[in-house]
Amino acid sequence: MQAFAPGDLAERSLTGSATWLGIMVGTPVAGDAQGDRLVGTGALNYDMDVGRLDAAFSGIKNIDRGTAYPVEALIFANLAVDPDGTSSTGQSGTRIQGGFHGAGHVVVSGIFEQSDVVGAFGAARQ
């Protein structure tokens, strides 16, 4: 299973502190729900004082079964953001990578893997 998040990057450093809210989609890659479609909320917070990004995907629902997904939240904390507006950490199975797009870093998108879920996310600056 692969996930992609295309688009032109902002290609410059983040300034200020900000929050982006949006959606995550994904699929389990193991277990009884393997291949089912998942959807949830994505929230990303950047704190300029520490220069780090936190990403959390929560409220995850299995839309094929009409049930809550048993993993309550997928969290990636304390992520470094490169000067070009990208972030990437981890290895296959536990990783996240993404980038900020548009003037003023108006949106963020990317891909992730954690807790046997492979997915993508997109969020708008609040």
N, CA, C and O atoms as a MOPAC input file, in Angstrom:
PM7 MOZYME 1SCF
protein

 N      0.84300 1    -1.16700 1     0.00000 1
 C      0.00000 1     0.00000 1     0.00000 1
 C      0.88600 1     1.22600 1     0.00000 1
 O      1.87500 1     1.28000 1     0.73000 1
 N      0.53800 1     2.22000 1    -0.81700 1
 C      1.28000 1     3.46900 1    -0.87200 1
 C      0.32400 1     4.63200 1    -0.71000 1
 O     -0.86100 1     4.51900 1    -1.02400 1
 N      0.83600 1     5.75100 1    -0.22100 1
 C      0.06400 1     6.98300 1    -0.09600 1
 C      0.87500 1     8.10600 1    -0.71000 1
 O      2.10100 1     8.12800 1    -0.60100 1
 N      0.18900 1     9.04100 1    -1.35600 1
 C      0.84400 1    10.16400 1    -2.00700 1
 C      0.14200 1    11.45600 1    -1.62700 1
 O     -1.06900 1    11.45800 1    -1.40500 1
 N      0.88600 1    12.55900 1    -1.54800 1
 C      0.33600 1    13.88600 1    -1.28200 1
 C      1.01800 1    14.87600 1    -2.21900 1
 O      2.01900 1    15.48100 1    -1.83500 1
 N      0.50100 1    15.06200 1    -3.45200 1
 C      1.13400 1    15.94000 1    -4.42600 1
 C      0.82500 1    17.41200 1    -4.17000 1
 O     -0.08500 1    17.74600 1    -3.41100 1
 N      1.58700 1    18.27500 1    -4.80500 1
 C      1.33900 1    19.70900 1    -4.73500 1
 C      2.63100 1    20.48000 1    -4.62500 1
 O      3.66600 1    19.93000 1    -4.25000 1
 N      2.56900 1    21.77700 1    -4.95900 1
 C      3.74300 1    22.64100 1    -4.87500 1
 C      3.96000 1    23.08300 1    -3.43000 1
 O      3.02700 1    23.53400 1    -2.76500 1
 N      5.17500 1    22.95300 1    -2.95800 1
 C      5.51700 1    23.31600 1    -1.58400 1
 C      5.71100 1    24.82100 1    -1.43800 1
 O      6.01700 1    25.52000 1    -2.40400 1
 N      5.52700 1    25.30800 1    -0.20700 1
 C      5.74700 1    26.72300 1     0.08700 1
 C      7.22500 1    27.08100 1    -0.05200 1
 O      7.55700 1    28.22200 1    -0.37100 1
 N      8.11500 1    26.11300 1     0.18600 1
 C      9.56400 1    26.25800 1     0.02100 1
 C     10.16900 1    27.40000 1     0.82100 1
 O     11.06200 1    28.09700 1     0.34000 1
 N      9.68400 1    27.59000 1     2.04100 1
 C     10.31800 1    28.55600 1     2.94100 1
 C      9.95000 1    28.19400 1     4.37100 1
 O      9.01800 1    27.42400 1     4.60400 1
 N     10.67400 1    28.74600 1     5.31300 1
 C     10.49100 1    28.42300 1     6.72300 1
 C      9.15900 1    28.93600 1     7.25400 1
 O      8.63300 1    29.95600 1     6.80800 1
 N      8.63300 1    28.19100 1     8.22200 1
 C      7.43700 1    28.62600 1     8.93500 1
 C      7.78600 1    29.78400 1     9.85500 1
 O      8.88900 1    29.85200 1    10.39800 1
 N      6.83300 1    30.69300 1    10.02500 1
 C      6.98900 1    31.77200 1    10.98600 1
 C      5.74400 1    31.82500 1    11.84800 1
 O      4.64200 1    31.55000 1    11.37200 1
 N      5.90800 1    32.16900 1    13.08700 1
 C      4.77500 1    32.25600 1    13.99900 1
 C      4.30500 1    30.88800 1    14.44800 1
 O      4.81600 1    29.85800 1    14.00800 1
 N      3.33100 1    30.90000 1    15.32400 1
 C      2.71200 1    29.66800 1    15.78500 1
 C      1.36200 1    29.56300 1    15.10400 1
 O      0.69900 1    30.57900 1    14.89100 1
 N      0.93700 1    28.34400 1    14.75500 1
 C     -0.31100 1    28.19000 1    14.02000 1
 C     -0.87600 1    26.78900 1    14.19300 1
 O     -0.19000 1    25.86500 1    14.63100 1
 N     -2.14800 1    26.66000 1    13.83400 1
 C     -2.85900 1    25.38600 1    13.85100 1
 C     -3.49200 1    25.16800 1    12.48100 1
 O     -4.01200 1    26.09700 1    11.86300 1
 N     -3.43700 1    23.92300 1    12.02200 1
 C     -4.08800 1    23.50700 1    10.78400 1
 C     -5.07200 1    22.40500 1    11.14000 1
 O     -4.71400 1    21.46700 1    11.85400 1
 N     -6.30900 1    22.50100 1    10.65500 1
 C     -7.33000 1    21.48100 1    10.89700 1
 C     -7.81200 1    20.92100 1     9.57400 1
 O     -7.95600 1    21.65000 1     8.59300 1
 N     -8.06200 1    19.60800 1     9.55500 1
 C     -8.50700 1    18.98700 1     8.32000 1
 C     -8.92200 1    17.54900 1     8.51000 1
 O     -9.55700 1    17.19300 1     9.50200 1
 N     -8.55700 1    16.73100 1     7.55000 1
 C     -9.02500 1    15.35200 1     7.48700 1
 C     -7.85700 1    14.39900 1     7.26900 1
 O     -6.83900 1    14.76100 1     6.68100 1
 N     -8.02700 1    13.18400 1     7.75400 1
 C     -7.10700 1    12.10100 1     7.41800 1
 C     -7.93800 1    10.97600 1     6.81200 1
 O     -9.08400 1    10.74700 1     7.19900 1
 N     -7.34100 1    10.29200 1     5.86600 1
 C     -7.93400 1     9.08800 1     5.29100 1
 C     -6.87300 1     8.00900 1     5.32000 1
 O     -5.67900 1     8.30100 1     5.25200 1
 N     -7.30000 1     6.77900 1     5.42000 1
 C     -6.31600 1     5.71200 1     5.46800 1
 C     -6.95800 1     4.34800 1     5.35500 1
 O     -8.15900 1     4.21700 1     5.11700 1
 N     -6.12500 1     3.33200 1     5.53200 1
 C     -6.59000 1     1.95400 1     5.50200 1
 C     -5.70100 1     1.10800 1     6.41100 1
 O     -4.48800 1     1.31000 1     6.46100 1
 N     -6.30300 1     0.16400 1     7.12500 1
 C     -5.48400 1    -0.77100 1     7.89300 1
 C     -4.74400 1    -1.70900 1     6.93900 1
 O     -5.29700 1    -2.13200 1     5.92400 1
 N     -3.49900 1    -2.03100 1     7.26900 1
 C     -2.70400 1    -2.92100 1     6.42300 1
 C     -2.56000 1    -4.30900 1     7.03400 1
 O     -1.81200 1    -5.14000 1     6.51900 1
 N     -3.27500 1    -4.56300 1     8.13600 1
 C     -3.23300 1    -5.86500 1     8.79800 1
 C     -4.54100 1    -6.05900 1     9.56500 1
 O     -5.28600 1    -5.10500 1     9.78900 1
 N     -4.80800 1    -7.29200 1     9.96000 1
 C     -5.96700 1    -7.59500 1    10.79000 1
 C     -7.24900 1    -7.78900 1    10.00400 1
 O     -7.24700 1    -7.78100 1     8.77300 1
 N     -8.34700 1    -7.96300 1    10.73300 1
 C     -9.65400 1    -8.21600 1    10.12300 1
 C    -10.14300 1    -7.07200 1     9.25500 1
 O    -10.87300 1    -7.29500 1     8.28900 1
 N     -9.75000 1    -5.84500 1     9.58900 1
 C    -10.21600 1    -4.67200 1     8.85000 1
 C     -9.28800 1    -4.30100 1     7.69200 1
 O     -9.46500 1    -3.24500 1     7.08500 1
 N     -8.31400 1    -5.13600 1     7.37800 1
 C     -7.35200 1    -4.82500 1     6.32300 1
 C     -8.07400 1    -4.41700 1     5.04300 1
 O     -8.95900 1    -5.12700 1     4.56700 1
 N     -7.68700 1    -3.26300 1     4.49000 1
 C     -8.26600 1    -2.77200 1     3.24600 1
 C     -9.51000 1    -1.92600 1     3.43200 1
 O     -9.96000 1    -1.29300 1     2.47600 1
 N    -10.08600 1    -1.89200 1     4.63200 1
 C    -11.24800 1    -1.03800 1     4.87900 1
 C    -10.83100 1     0.42500 1     4.78900 1
 O     -9.65100 1     0.75400 1     4.91700 1
 N    -11.81300 1     1.29900 1     4.56700 1
 C    -11.55200 1     2.73500 1     4.47100 1
 C    -11.75300 1     3.40000 1     5.82300 1
 O    -12.75800 1     3.18200 1     6.50000 1
 N    -10.76700 1     4.22600 1     6.20700 1
 C    -10.81500 1     4.96500 1     7.46600 1
 C    -10.84600 1     6.45900 1     7.17200 1
 O    -10.25400 1     6.92700 1     6.19900 1
 N    -11.54200 1     7.19600 1     8.02200 1
 C    -11.56300 1     8.65700 1     7.92600 1
 C    -11.58100 1     9.22400 1     9.34000 1
 O    -12.19700 1     8.65500 1    10.24100 1
 N    -10.89700 1    10.35400 1     9.52300 1
 C    -10.84700 1    10.98600 1    10.83200 1
 C    -10.44800 1    12.44300 1    10.71600 1
 O    -10.33100 1    12.98500 1     9.61700 1
 N    -10.24400 1    13.06000 1    11.84800 1
 C     -9.86800 1    14.46500 1    11.93200 1
 C     -8.35100 1    14.57500 1    12.04400 1
 O     -7.70800 1    13.78800 1    12.73700 1
 N     -7.80000 1    15.55000 1    11.36000 1
 C     -6.37300 1    15.83600 1    11.45500 1
 C     -6.16400 1    17.20600 1    12.07800 1
 O     -6.80600 1    18.17700 1    11.67900 1
 N     -5.27600 1    17.28900 1    13.04400 1
 C     -4.93000 1    18.57200 1    13.67300 1
 C     -3.41200 1    18.65500 1    13.77400 1
 O     -2.77000 1    17.75400 1    14.31400 1
 N     -2.85200 1    19.72000 1    13.26300 1
 C     -1.41200 1    19.94900 1    13.32700 1
 C     -1.17000 1    21.29300 1    13.99100 1
 O     -1.82700 1    22.28400 1    13.67000 1
 N     -0.22400 1    21.31800 1    14.91700 1
 C      0.09300 1    22.54000 1    15.65100 1
 C      1.59200 1    22.79900 1    15.56100 1
 O      2.40700 1    21.91500 1    15.82900 1
 N      1.94200 1    24.03000 1    15.17700 1
 C      3.34500 1    24.43800 1    15.11300 1
 C      3.58900 1    25.49600 1    16.18000 1
 O      2.86500 1    26.48800 1    16.25900 1
 N      4.59900 1    25.28100 1    16.98900 1
 C      4.97700 1    26.21400 1    18.05100 1
 C      6.30700 1    26.84700 1    17.67100 1
 O      7.34800 1    26.19300 1    17.72700 1
 N      6.27600 1    28.10800 1    17.28800 1
 C      7.49200 1    28.78600 1    16.85500 1
 C      8.52600 1    28.86600 1    17.98100 1
 O      9.72700 1    28.83300 1    17.71300 1
 N      8.07800 1    28.97100 1    19.23800 1
 C      9.01100 1    29.09300 1    20.34500 1
 C      9.94200 1    27.89000 1    20.45100 1
 O     11.11300 1    28.04300 1    20.80000 1
 N      9.43500 1    26.69400 1    20.15300 1
 C     10.27800 1    25.49700 1    20.20000 1
 C     10.63600 1    25.00900 1    18.80200 1
 O     11.46900 1    24.11500 1    18.65200 1
 N     10.01100 1    25.58700 1    17.77300 1
 C     10.31900 1    25.21100 1    16.39900 1
 C      9.94100 1    23.78500 1    16.05800 1
 O     10.63400 1    23.12900 1    15.28000 1
 N      8.85800 1    23.29900 1    16.62600 1
 C      8.44500 1    21.90700 1    16.41800 1
 C      6.96800 1    21.81700 1    16.05300 1
 O      6.16600 1    22.69300 1    16.37500 1
 N      6.64100 1    20.72800 1    15.37300 1
 C      5.29000 1    20.46300 1    14.89100 1
 C      4.75000 1    19.20700 1    15.55800 1
 O      5.46700 1    18.21600 1    15.69300 1
 N      3.48600 1    19.24400 1    15.97500 1
 C      2.78200 1    18.06500 1    16.47900 1
 C      1.63100 1    17.76900 1    15.53400 1
 O      0.94400 1    18.68600 1    15.08400 1
 N      1.41400 1    16.48600 1    15.22600 1
 C      0.30600 1    16.05800 1    14.36900 1
 C     -0.49200 1    14.98200 1    15.09000 1
 O      0.07500 1    14.04900 1    15.65900 1
 N     -1.81600 1    15.12200 1    15.06100 1
 C     -2.68400 1    14.13200 1    15.70300 1
 C     -3.85900 1    13.82800 1    14.78700 1
 O     -4.48900 1    14.73500 1    14.24400 1
 N     -4.14700 1    12.54400 1    14.62300 1
 C     -5.27600 1    12.08800 1    13.82600 1
 C     -6.19900 1    11.33500 1    14.77100 1
 O     -5.80900 1    10.31700 1    15.34200 1
 N     -7.42100 1    11.83000 1    14.93900 1
 C     -8.32400 1    11.27400 1    15.94400 1
 C     -9.74400 1    11.15400 1    15.40200 1
 O    -10.02300 1    11.53200 1    14.26400 1
 N    -10.64000 1    10.61800 1    16.24000 1
 C    -12.02400 1    10.42900 1    15.80400 1
 C    -12.10500 1     9.52100 1    14.59500 1
 O    -12.95900 1     9.71400 1    13.72900 1
 N    -11.23200 1     8.54100 1    14.52600 1
 C    -11.11100 1     7.69000 1    13.33500 1
 C    -12.28000 1     6.70900 1    13.26100 1
 O    -12.57500 1     5.99100 1    14.21600 1
 N    -12.92800 1     6.69900 1    12.11300 1
 C    -14.06600 1     5.81100 1    11.87000 1
 C    -13.74800 1     4.88000 1    10.70300 1
 O    -13.10400 1     5.27500 1     9.73100 1
 N    -14.20700 1     3.64500 1    10.81900 1
 C    -14.14300 1     2.69100 1     9.71400 1
 C    -15.44500 1     2.86000 1     8.95200 1
 O    -16.49500 1     2.41300 1     9.41100 1
 N    -15.38600 1     3.50600 1     7.78500 1
 C    -16.62100 1     3.80600 1     7.06000 1
 C    -17.17900 1     2.58600 1     6.32600 1
 O    -18.34100 1     2.60200 1     5.92000 1
 N    -16.39300 1     1.54600 1     6.14900 1
 C    -16.92100 1     0.32900 1     5.54600 1
 C    -17.75300 1    -0.47300 1     6.53600 1
 O    -18.69500 1    -1.16000 1     6.14000 1
 N    -17.41800 1    -0.39200 1     7.81100 1
 C    -18.13500 1    -1.15000 1     8.84200 1
 C    -19.06800 1    -0.28000 1     9.67900 1
 O    -19.88000 1    -0.80000 1    10.44500 1
 N    -18.95600 1     1.04400 1     9.53600 1
 C    -19.78700 1     1.95200 1    10.30900 1
 C    -19.46400 1     1.94700 1    11.79200 1
 O    -20.35200 1     2.10400 1    12.63000 1
 N    -18.18100 1     1.76400 1    12.11600 1
 C    -17.76800 1     1.67700 1    13.52000 1
 C    -16.56300 1     2.57900 1    13.78000 1
 O    -15.85400 1     2.99500 1    12.86400 1
 N    -16.36600 1     2.85800 1    15.05000 1
 C    -15.14500 1     3.57200 1    15.44200 1
 C    -13.96700 1     2.62300 1    15.26800 1
 O    -14.08700 1     1.42500 1    15.52600 1
 N    -12.83400 1     3.15600 1    14.83300 1
 C    -11.63500 1     2.34700 1    14.70300 1
 C    -11.06800 1     2.12200 1    16.10200 1
 O    -11.09200 1     3.04400 1    16.91700 1
 N    -10.55700 1     0.92300 1    16.40800 1
 C    -10.10400 1     0.63900 1    17.77800 1
 C     -8.91000 1     1.46500 1    18.25500 1
 O     -8.70900 1     1.58400 1    19.46400 1
 N     -8.12500 1     2.02900 1    17.36700 1
 C     -7.02000 1     2.90800 1    17.76900 1
 C     -7.61100 1     4.31200 1    17.90300 1
 O     -8.06300 1     4.89900 1    16.92000 1
 N     -7.60300 1     4.84100 1    19.12400 1
 C     -8.26700 1     6.11500 1    19.40900 1
 C     -7.63400 1     7.29900 1    18.68500 1
 O     -8.34400 1     8.16700 1    18.17700 1
 N     -6.30600 1     7.34100 1    18.63500 1
 C     -5.61000 1     8.45700 1    17.98700 1
 C     -4.23400 1     8.00800 1    17.50900 1
 O     -3.59500 1     7.15100 1    18.11900 1
 N     -3.80200 1     8.59400 1    16.42600 1
 C     -2.44800 1     8.39200 1    15.90100 1
 C     -1.73100 1     9.72100 1    16.09700 1
 O     -2.15700 1    10.74600 1    15.56500 1
 N     -0.64500 1     9.70400 1    16.85900 1
 C      0.01700 1    10.94900 1    17.25000 1
 C      1.49500 1    10.91800 1    16.87000 1
 O      2.20300 1     9.93700 1    17.10000 1
 N      1.92800 1    12.01800 1    16.28400 1
 C      3.33500 1    12.24500 1    15.97400 1
 C      3.71000 1    13.55400 1    16.65800 1
 O      3.15500 1    14.60100 1    16.32400 1
 N      4.64100 1    13.51500 1    17.60900 1
 C      4.97100 1    14.69200 1    18.40600 1
 C      6.39400 1    15.16100 1    18.16100 1
 O      7.29000 1    14.38200 1    17.83700 1
 N      6.56400 1    16.46800 1    18.32800 1
 C      7.87700 1    17.08100 1    18.34400 1
 C      8.63900 1    16.88600 1    17.02800 1
 O      9.81400 1    16.51900 1    17.03000 1
 N      7.96100 1    17.13600 1    15.91400 1
 C      8.56500 1    16.95100 1    14.59200 1
 C      9.33400 1    18.19600 1    14.15900 1
 O      8.83800 1    19.31600 1    14.28300 1
 N     10.52600 1    17.99500 1    13.65900 1
 C     11.31100 1    19.10200 1    13.10500 1
 C     10.73200 1    19.48400 1    11.74500 1
 O     10.28100 1    18.62400 1    10.98900 1
 N     10.75100 1    20.78200 1    11.44500 1
 C     10.32500 1    21.28600 1    10.13600 1
 C     11.54800 1    21.88800 1     9.46400 1
 O     12.19300 1    22.78400 1    10.00800 1
 N     11.85700 1    21.39000 1     8.28200 1
 C     13.02400 1    21.86800 1     7.54200 1
 C     12.78400 1    23.27800 1     6.99400 1
 O     11.63400 1    23.69900 1     6.86500 1
 N     13.85500 1    24.01000 1     6.67000 1
 C     13.71100 1    25.36900 1     6.14800 1
 C     12.85900 1    25.46100 1     4.87800 1
 O     12.29700 1    26.51800 1     4.59000 1
 N     12.75700 1    24.37100 1     4.11900 1
 C     11.94000 1    24.40500 1     2.89900 1
 C     10.46200 1    24.11700 1     3.16400 1
 O      9.67600 1    23.99600 1     2.22400 1
 N     10.08000 1    24.00800 1     4.44700 1
 C      8.67100 1    23.78400 1     4.78300 1
 C      8.24600 1    22.33500 1     4.74700 1
 O      7.05000 1    22.04500 1     4.71300 1
 N      9.20100 1    21.41400 1     4.75500 1
 C      8.86300 1    19.98800 1     4.76800 1
 C      9.23700 1    19.38300 1     6.12000 1
 O     10.04000 1    19.92700 1     6.87700 1
 N      8.62000 1    18.23700 1     6.38700 1
 C      8.91100 1    17.50400 1     7.61300 1
 C      8.85500 1    16.01700 1     7.28400 1
 O      7.96900 1    15.56500 1     6.55900 1
 N      9.79300 1    15.27400 1     7.81400 1
 C      9.83500 1    13.84000 1     7.56000 1
 C     10.59100 1    13.15600 1     8.69200 1
 O     11.69700 1    13.56200 1     9.05100 1
 N      9.98200 1    12.11400 1     9.24800 1
 C     10.64700 1    11.37000 1    10.29800 1
 C     10.10200 1     9.95000 1    10.34300 1
 O      8.97400 1     9.68600 1     9.92500 1
 N     10.91100 1     9.05600 1    10.85200 1
 C     10.49400 1     7.67200 1    11.03400 1
 C     10.89400 1     6.77300 1     9.89400 1
 O     11.52600 1     7.18400 1     8.92100 1
 N     10.49100 1     5.50400 1    10.05700 1
 C     10.77500 1     4.47800 1     9.06400 1
 C      9.48200 1     3.77000 1     8.71500 1
 O      8.44700 1     4.00700 1     9.33800 1
 N      9.54100 1     2.91400 1     7.73200 1
 C      8.35800 1     2.17700 1     7.30300 1
 C      7.63400 1     1.57400 1     8.50100 1
 O      8.24200 1     0.87600 1     9.31300 1
 N      6.34400 1     1.84200 1     8.61000 1
 C      5.53700 1     1.33700 1     9.70600 1
 C      5.26100 1     2.36700 1    10.78200 1
 O      4.23100 1     2.31100 1    11.45300 1
 N      6.18400 1     3.31500 1    10.94900 1
 C      6.00700 1     4.38100 1    11.93800 1
 C      6.66600 1     5.63900 1    11.39200 1
 O      7.74200 1     6.02900 1    11.84400 1
 N      6.02000 1     6.27000 1    10.42300 1
 C      6.63100 1     7.45300 1     9.82200 1
 C      5.56900 1     8.46800 1     9.43300 1
 O      4.38200 1     8.15500 1     9.33700 1
 N      6.02300 1     9.67500 1     9.21700 1
 C      5.18300 1    10.74500 1     8.70500 1
 C      6.05200 1    11.64000 1     7.84600 1
 O      7.21400 1    11.88400 1     8.16900 1
 N      5.49100 1    12.12800 1     6.75300 1
 C      6.19000 1    13.11500 1     5.95400 1
 C      5.14900 1    14.00500 1     5.30500 1
 O      4.06800 1    13.55500 1     4.92700 1
 N      5.49600 1    15.27200 1     5.18300 1
 C      4.55100 1    16.21000 1     4.59700 1
 C      5.20900 1    17.52900 1     4.31000 1
 O      6.41400 1    17.70200 1     4.48600 1
 N      4.38800 1    18.46200 1     3.86200 1
 C      4.89200 1    19.77500 1     3.53700 1
 C      3.79200 1    20.81000 1     3.54500 1
 O      2.60800 1    20.49600 1     3.43200 1
 N      4.21400 1    22.04800 1     3.68200 1
 C      3.30200 1    23.18200 1     3.70400 1
 C      3.22400 1    23.77500 1     2.31600 1
 O      4.21800 1    23.83200 1     1.59300 1
 N      2.02400 1    24.21900 1     1.94900 1
 C      1.76400 1    24.70600 1     0.59400 1
 C      1.14600 1    26.09800 1     0.63600 1
 O      0.42000 1    26.45100 1     1.56500 1
 N      1.45500 1    26.87800 1    -0.39500 1
 C      0.83200 1    28.17900 1    -0.57700 1
 C      1.46200 1    29.29300 1     0.22600 1
 O      2.26100 1    29.07400 1     1.13600 1
 N      1.06900 1    30.50000 1    -0.14700 1
 C      1.54500 1    31.68700 1     0.55500 1
 C      1.06600 1    31.63800 1     1.99900 1
 O     -0.10400 1    31.36300 1     2.26400 1
 N      1.96300 1    31.90400 1     2.91700 1
 C      1.60400 1    31.87400 1     4.32900 1
 C      1.34800 1    30.48100 1     4.85700 1
 O      0.74200 1    30.31700 1     5.91500 1
 N      1.81300 1    29.46000 1     4.11600 1
 C      1.64200 1    28.06800 1     4.55400 1
 C      0.17500 1    27.76600 1     4.84100 1
 O     -0.16900 1    27.20800 1     5.88200 1
 N     -0.67300 1    28.14500 1     3.90400 1
 C     -2.11700 1    28.06300 1     4.09300 1
 C     -2.63600 1    26.63400 1     4.23800 1
 O     -3.65300 1    26.41500 1     4.89800 1
 N     -1.96800 1    25.67500 1     3.64500 1
 C     -2.37400 1    24.27700 1     3.80200 1
 C     -1.15800 1    23.39700 1     4.04900 1
 O     -0.02600 1    23.76600 1     3.73600 1
 N     -1.41800 1    22.22300 1     4.61700 1
 C     -0.40000 1    21.21000 1     4.83900 1
 C     -0.97900 1    19.88000 1     4.37500 1
 O     -2.16900 1    19.62000 1     4.55200 1
 N     -0.14600 1    19.04900 1     3.78800 1
 C     -0.59000 1    17.71500 1     3.38900 1
 C      0.57700 1    16.76100 1     3.52900 1
 O      1.73500 1    17.17400 1     3.58100 1
 N      0.25500 1    15.47400 1     3.59100 1
 C      1.31000 1    14.49200 1     3.71300 1
 C      0.77900 1    13.08700 1     3.84000 1
 O     -0.40500 1    12.82300 1     3.62800 1
 N      1.67800 1    12.19200 1     4.19000 1
 C      1.36500 1    10.77700 1     4.34600 1
 C      1.89400 1    10.29400 1     5.69200 1
 O      2.76900 1    10.92100 1     6.29000 1
 N      1.35200 1     9.17400 1     6.15900 1
 C      1.80900 1     8.63300 1     7.42900 1
 C      1.57600 1     7.13200 1     7.48300 1
 O      0.78200 1     6.57500 1     6.72500 1
 N      2.29000 1     6.49700 1     8.40000 1
 C      2.10100 1     5.08900 1     8.75200 1
 C      2.26900 1     4.97800 1    10.25700 1
 O      3.25900 1     5.45200 1    10.81400 1
 N      1.30000 1     4.35100 1    10.91400 1
 C      1.40700 1     4.10600 1    12.34800 1
 C      0.31100 1     3.12400 1    12.76000 1
 O     -0.79000 1     3.15300 1    12.21100 1
 N      0.60800 1     2.26700 1    13.71300 1
 C     -0.36500 1     1.31000 1    14.26100 1
 C     -1.06700 1     0.51900 1    13.15900 1
 O     -2.28100 1     0.32100 1    13.21300 1
 N     -0.30500 1     0.06900 1    12.16100 1
 C     -0.82700 1    -0.70400 1    11.03100 1
 C     -1.84300 1     0.05400 1    10.18100 1
 O     -2.69100 1    -0.55800 1     9.53100 1
 N     -1.75900 1     1.38900 1    10.18400 1
 C     -2.59100 1     2.23000 1     9.32200 1
 C     -1.66800 1     2.99800 1     8.38300 1
 O     -0.68100 1     3.59100 1     8.81800 1
 N     -1.99800 1     2.98200 1     7.09100 1
 C     -1.30900 1     3.78900 1     6.08700 1
 C     -2.30700 1     4.81400 1     5.60000 1
 O     -3.44000 1     4.47000 1     5.26100 1
 N     -1.89600 1     6.08300 1     5.56200 1
 C     -2.86500 1     7.09100 1     5.16700 1
 C     -2.24900 1     8.38600 1     4.68100 1
 O     -1.03400 1     8.51800 1     4.53200 1
 N     -3.13600 1     9.33400 1     4.44200 1
 C     -2.77000 1    10.66700 1     3.98100 1
 C     -3.60300 1    11.68700 1     4.74000 1
 O     -4.64500 1    11.36200 1     5.30900 1
 N     -3.12600 1    12.92800 1     4.73800 1
 C     -3.84600 1    13.97600 1     5.43600 1
 C     -3.74500 1    15.29600 1     4.68400 1
 O     -2.82800 1    15.51400 1     3.89300 1
 N     -4.69300 1    16.15100 1     4.94600 1
 C     -4.69200 1    17.50800 1     4.41600 1
 C     -5.38900 1    18.40100 1     5.42200 1
 O     -6.38200 1    17.99800 1     6.02700 1
 N     -4.87700 1    19.61400 1     5.60700 1
 C     -5.46600 1    20.51900 1     6.59300 1
 C     -5.21900 1    21.96300 1     6.18300 1
 O     -4.23300 1    22.27800 1     5.51600 1
 N     -6.14300 1    22.84300 1     6.59900 1
 C     -6.05400 1    24.26700 1     6.30300 1
 C     -5.68500 1    25.04300 1     7.55800 1
 O     -6.09500 1    24.70500 1     8.66900 1
 N     -4.90500 1    26.08500 1     7.34700 1
 C     -4.48000 1    26.93600 1     8.47000 1
 C     -5.68500 1    27.66500 1     9.04400 1
 O     -6.53100 1    28.17500 1     8.30900 1
 N     -5.74700 1    27.70500 1    10.35400 1
 C     -6.86700 1    28.34500 1    11.04000 1
 C     -6.52900 1    29.77200 1    11.42600 1
 O     -7.35900 1    30.46600 1    12.01400 1

